[in-house]
Amino acid sequence: MAAIAFKDAMRTATQDETGRAILDLSEVTFIDSSGLGAIVAALKQMPDGTALELACLSSAVEKVFSLTRMDTVFKIHKQLPVTYPADV
Amino acid sequence: MLFEMQCDATPADIRRVLHSIRTQLSERTLGGAETITIAELVLAEILNNISEHAYSNTDCGTINVMADDLVWAWQFHVLDQGMAIPEAVQLPTEAATPEASRLPESGFGLIIINTLADNLEYKRSNGTNHLSFVITKVPAPTPH
């Protein structure tokens, strides 16, 4: 259920996006396969011509992305780019 | 035996037992933080799969998790009385290179289990599923 709520929240947050959105994962210490699936689903539902990128992955989260090769699908930032406000 | 724990096959109780296992492993063994994370990733996928598939037809299944400390590794045993794993389920050996146009949203769990766990064995006897596997301890970085 949490995964569905996340997808809905992401749809609301990104529906008017025109450029790129960056998902700050600094508070996420652990992710399982359904959480990963929800982030991939959020990528697939992004409006045409926009991008979903990730930032601040913990070592456990990074391991899940690299094992499943989803680290080749997302642009991953070590830190939030400074030109973005904190709530993007 | 390092520990034996039981949980209900519900998301909330699975989270509780994963947290409890993390505490036991960090307080009572010499596995480093990375090994504990690997064990937690594998156990989370296995317990969630039991809840979603083996016990898909009931709300009141229980799962037992046992662990042994083998010095170089931890051996885990996970038992449930749910439905057997269908023979058609194959564990993928590694993740396929994803195509941007056809990204999968599921199937990641089996990849995580099969890549991180060693000596994975499954037995079905007397109505019980018995899954055992080994998590090899990652050596802590040696200080220079």
Short mmCIF file of C-alpha atoms in Angstrom, two decimals:
data_model
loop_
_atom_site.label_atom_id
_atom_site.label_comp_id
_atom_site.label_asym_id
_atom_site.label_seq_id
_atom_site.Cartn_x
_atom_site.Cartn_y
_atom_site.Cartn_z
CA MET A 1 0.00 0.00 0.00
CA ALA A 2 2.83 2.37 0.83
CA ALA A 3 4.17 1.90 -2.69
CA ILE A 4 0.83 2.92 -4.24
CA ALA A 5 0.62 6.00 -1.98
CA PHE A 6 4.15 6.93 -3.02
CA LYS A 7 3.33 6.62 -6.74
CA ASP A 8 0.23 8.81 -6.28
CA ALA A 9 2.20 11.42 -4.33
CA MET A 10 4.89 11.43 -7.00
CA ARG A 11 2.29 11.85 -9.74
CA THR A 12 0.84 14.88 -7.94
CA ALA A 13 4.27 16.36 -7.27
CA THR A 14 5.54 15.97 -10.84
CA GLN A 15 2.46 16.43 -13.06
CA ASP A 16 3.27 20.08 -13.84
CA GLU A 17 6.99 19.44 -14.15
CA THR A 18 8.62 20.80 -17.29
CA GLY A 19 12.28 20.04 -16.71
CA ARG A 20 13.77 17.59 -14.25
CA ALA A 21 12.70 16.51 -10.78
CA ILE A 22 15.20 15.32 -8.20
CA LEU A 23 14.11 12.85 -5.54
CA ASP A 24 16.06 13.45 -2.32
CA LEU A 25 16.57 10.05 -0.67
CA SER A 26 18.75 11.27 2.20
CA GLU A 27 16.14 10.22 4.80
CA VAL A 28 15.79 6.72 3.29
CA THR A 29 18.02 4.24 5.12
CA PHE A 30 16.53 1.04 3.68
CA ILE A 31 14.63 0.08 0.54
CA ASP A 32 13.21 -3.26 -0.62
CA SER A 33 12.20 -4.46 -4.06
CA SER A 34 8.70 -3.00 -3.85
CA GLY A 35 10.11 0.41 -2.91
CA LEU A 36 12.48 0.18 -5.87
CA GLY A 37 9.56 -0.82 -8.10
CA ALA A 38 7.62 2.24 -6.91
CA ILE A 39 10.49 4.58 -7.81
CA VAL A 40 10.76 2.96 -11.27
CA ALA A 41 6.99 3.36 -11.68
CA ALA A 42 7.33 7.03 -10.70
CA LEU A 43 9.96 7.43 -13.43
CA LYS A 44 7.69 5.83 -16.02
CA GLN A 45 4.77 8.10 -15.18
CA MET A 46 6.81 11.31 -15.53
CA PRO A 47 5.36 13.71 -18.14
CA ASP A 48 6.96 13.44 -21.61
CA GLY A 49 10.16 15.41 -21.96
CA THR A 50 10.90 15.52 -18.23
CA ALA A 51 13.38 13.56 -16.14
CA LEU A 52 13.40 12.02 -12.68
CA GLU A 53 16.79 11.98 -10.99
CA LEU A 54 17.89 10.75 -7.56
CA ALA A 55 20.13 12.25 -4.91
CA CYS A 56 21.76 11.31 -1.59
CA LEU A 57 21.49 7.51 -1.66
CA SER A 58 22.56 5.68 1.49
CA SER A 59 24.86 2.69 1.00
CA ALA A 60 21.98 0.21 1.43
CA VAL A 61 19.81 2.04 -1.11
CA GLU A 62 22.72 2.37 -3.53
CA LYS A 63 23.38 -1.37 -3.26
CA VAL A 64 19.79 -2.21 -4.28
CA PHE A 65 20.00 0.12 -7.29
CA SER A 66 23.34 -1.31 -8.44
CA LEU A 67 22.36 -4.99 -7.94
CA THR A 68 19.31 -4.53 -10.13
CA ARG A 69 21.17 -2.26 -12.59
CA MET A 70 18.62 0.48 -12.02
CA ASP A 71 21.62 2.74 -11.35
CA THR A 72 22.04 2.79 -15.15
CA VAL A 73 18.47 4.06 -15.62
CA PHE A 74 18.52 7.01 -13.22
CA LYS A 75 20.93 9.91 -13.09
CA ILE A 76 22.18 9.72 -9.50
CA HIS A 77 23.64 12.71 -7.65
CA LYS A 78 25.83 12.29 -4.58
CA GLN A 79 24.38 15.55 -3.21
CA LEU A 80 21.45 17.75 -4.08
CA PRO A 81 22.58 20.21 -6.74
CA VAL A 82 22.97 23.56 -4.97
CA THR A 83 20.92 25.45 -7.55
CA TYR A 84 17.77 23.63 -6.41
CA PRO A 85 15.66 24.70 -3.46
CA ALA A 86 15.48 22.08 -0.71
CA ASP A 87 11.86 21.12 -1.36
CA VAL A 88 12.24 20.08 -5.01
CA MET B 1 22.14 -21.11 17.66
CA LEU B 2 22.40 -17.35 17.55
CA PHE B 3 18.66 -16.71 17.76
CA GLU B 4 15.23 -17.96 16.81
CA MET B 5 12.38 -15.56 16.19
CA GLN B 6 8.80 -15.79 15.09
CA CYS B 7 6.63 -13.23 13.37
CA ASP B 8 3.21 -12.94 11.81
CA ALA B 9 3.24 -12.76 8.02
CA THR B 10 2.09 -9.12 8.04
CA PRO B 11 4.03 -6.07 6.82
CA ALA B 12 4.08 -4.50 10.29
CA ASP B 13 5.29 -7.60 12.10
CA ILE B 14 7.86 -8.32 9.38
CA ARG B 15 9.27 -4.82 9.92
CA ARG B 16 9.38 -5.47 13.67
CA VAL B 17 11.27 -8.76 13.32
CA LEU B 18 13.72 -7.30 10.76
CA HIS B 19 14.55 -4.55 13.24
CA SER B 20 14.96 -7.10 16.00
CA ILE B 21 17.25 -9.27 13.84
CA ARG B 22 19.36 -6.21 12.97
CA THR B 23 19.76 -5.51 16.70
CA GLN B 24 20.73 -9.12 17.49
CA LEU B 25 23.29 -9.26 14.67
CA SER B 26 24.93 -5.98 15.62
CA GLU B 27 25.03 -6.63 19.38
CA ARG B 28 25.92 -10.33 19.44
CA THR B 29 28.16 -10.97 16.42
CA LEU B 30 31.21 -9.49 14.75
CA GLY B 31 29.58 -8.93 11.38
CA GLY B 32 30.15 -5.41 10.10
CA ALA B 33 27.50 -2.88 9.17
CA GLU B 34 27.63 -3.84 5.48
CA THR B 35 27.04 -7.54 6.20
CA ILE B 36 24.10 -6.67 8.44
CA THR B 37 22.60 -4.55 5.64
CA ILE B 38 23.04 -7.42 3.16
CA ALA B 39 21.34 -9.87 5.56
CA GLU B 40 18.51 -7.40 6.13
CA LEU B 41 17.98 -6.86 2.37
CA VAL B 42 17.77 -10.63 1.73
CA LEU B 43 15.56 -11.37 4.75
CA ALA B 44 13.20 -8.51 3.86
CA GLU B 45 12.66 -9.95 0.37
CA ILE B 46 12.18 -13.50 1.63
CA LEU B 47 9.76 -12.55 4.42
CA ASN B 48 7.76 -10.26 2.11
CA ASN B 49 7.57 -13.03 -0.50
CA ILE B 50 6.28 -15.49 2.12
CA SER B 51 3.66 -12.97 3.21
CA GLU B 52 2.58 -12.11 -0.35
CA HIS B 53 2.78 -15.54 -2.00
CA ALA B 54 3.01 -18.49 0.43
CA TYR B 55 0.34 -16.96 2.66
CA SER B 56 -1.59 -15.17 -0.08
CA ASN B 57 -4.72 -17.16 0.83
CA THR B 58 -4.71 -16.41 4.57
CA ASP B 59 -4.30 -13.51 7.00
CA CYS B 60 -2.83 -15.53 9.85
CA GLY B 61 0.43 -17.17 8.82
CA THR B 62 3.54 -17.32 10.97
CA ILE B 63 7.20 -17.31 9.95
CA ASN B 64 10.15 -18.63 11.96
CA VAL B 65 13.65 -17.27 11.42
CA MET B 66 16.70 -18.99 12.90
CA ALA B 67 20.32 -17.93 12.63
CA ASP B 68 23.67 -19.54 13.35
CA ASP B 69 26.94 -17.63 13.60
CA LEU B 70 29.56 -19.52 11.54
CA VAL B 71 32.48 -17.12 12.18
CA TRP B 72 32.92 -16.35 8.44
CA ALA B 73 29.19 -16.15 7.72
CA TRP B 74 25.70 -16.30 9.12
CA GLN B 75 23.46 -19.22 8.24
CA PHE B 76 19.75 -18.45 8.19
CA HIS B 77 16.76 -20.80 8.15
CA VAL B 78 13.32 -19.44 7.32
CA LEU B 79 10.30 -21.70 7.88
CA ASP B 80 6.65 -21.19 7.04
CA GLN B 81 3.56 -23.34 6.64
CA GLY B 82 2.18 -21.57 3.59
CA MET B 83 1.86 -22.80 0.03
CA ALA B 84 4.90 -24.39 -1.63
CA ILE B 85 7.06 -22.36 -4.00
CA PRO B 86 5.88 -23.33 -7.53
CA GLU B 87 8.54 -25.29 -9.41
CA ALA B 88 8.30 -22.77 -12.23
CA VAL B 89 9.89 -20.07 -10.07
CA GLN B 90 13.47 -19.74 -11.24
CA LEU B 91 15.99 -17.57 -9.48
CA PRO B 92 17.58 -15.22 -12.02
CA THR B 93 21.35 -15.27 -11.86
CA GLU B 94 21.78 -11.57 -12.46
CA ALA B 95 19.87 -8.51 -13.51
CA ALA B 96 19.41 -7.97 -17.22
CA THR B 97 20.55 -4.67 -18.63
CA PRO B 98 17.38 -2.60 -18.54
CA GLU B 99 15.88 -1.06 -21.66
CA ALA B 100 14.62 2.44 -21.10
CA SER B 101 11.39 1.76 -22.99
CA ARG B 102 10.46 -1.41 -21.08
CA LEU B 103 11.52 -0.94 -17.50
CA PRO B 104 10.38 -3.68 -15.09
CA GLU B 105 8.62 -2.63 -11.89
CA SER B 106 8.83 -6.05 -10.24
CA GLY B 107 11.08 -9.10 -10.17
CA PHE B 108 13.79 -7.19 -8.30
CA GLY B 109 13.31 -9.23 -5.13
CA LEU B 110 14.56 -12.51 -6.58
CA ILE B 111 17.57 -10.74 -8.08
CA ILE B 112 18.42 -9.27 -4.67
CA ILE B 113 18.07 -12.67 -2.96
CA ASN B 114 20.07 -14.60 -5.53
CA THR B 115 22.88 -12.08 -5.82
CA LEU B 116 23.43 -11.54 -2.10
CA ALA B 117 22.70 -14.96 -0.57
CA ASP B 118 24.94 -18.03 -0.96
CA ASN B 119 24.08 -21.74 -0.66
CA LEU B 120 20.39 -21.03 -1.15
CA GLU B 121 18.40 -24.23 -0.58
CA TYR B 122 14.69 -24.91 -0.54
CA LYS B 123 12.94 -27.95 0.88
CA ARG B 124 9.28 -28.76 1.30
CA SER B 125 8.35 -31.37 3.90
CA ASN B 126 5.27 -32.06 6.04
CA GLY B 127 3.54 -28.91 4.85
CA THR B 128 6.50 -26.70 5.81
CA ASN B 129 8.65 -24.57 3.51
CA HIS B 130 12.27 -24.55 4.65
CA LEU B 131 14.56 -22.02 3.00
CA SER B 132 18.17 -21.84 4.11
CA PHE B 133 20.97 -19.59 2.94
CA VAL B 134 24.30 -18.13 3.98
CA ILE B 135 25.35 -14.50 4.17
CA THR B 136 29.13 -14.26 3.95
CA LYS B 137 30.61 -11.63 6.26
CA VAL B 138 32.20 -8.72 4.46
CA PRO B 139 35.56 -7.95 6.05
CA ALA B 140 35.67 -4.59 7.77
CA PRO B 141 38.16 -2.20 6.14
CA THR B 142 41.50 -2.49 7.87
CA PRO B 143 42.82 0.82 9.24
CA HIS B 144 46.10 2.05 7.75
#
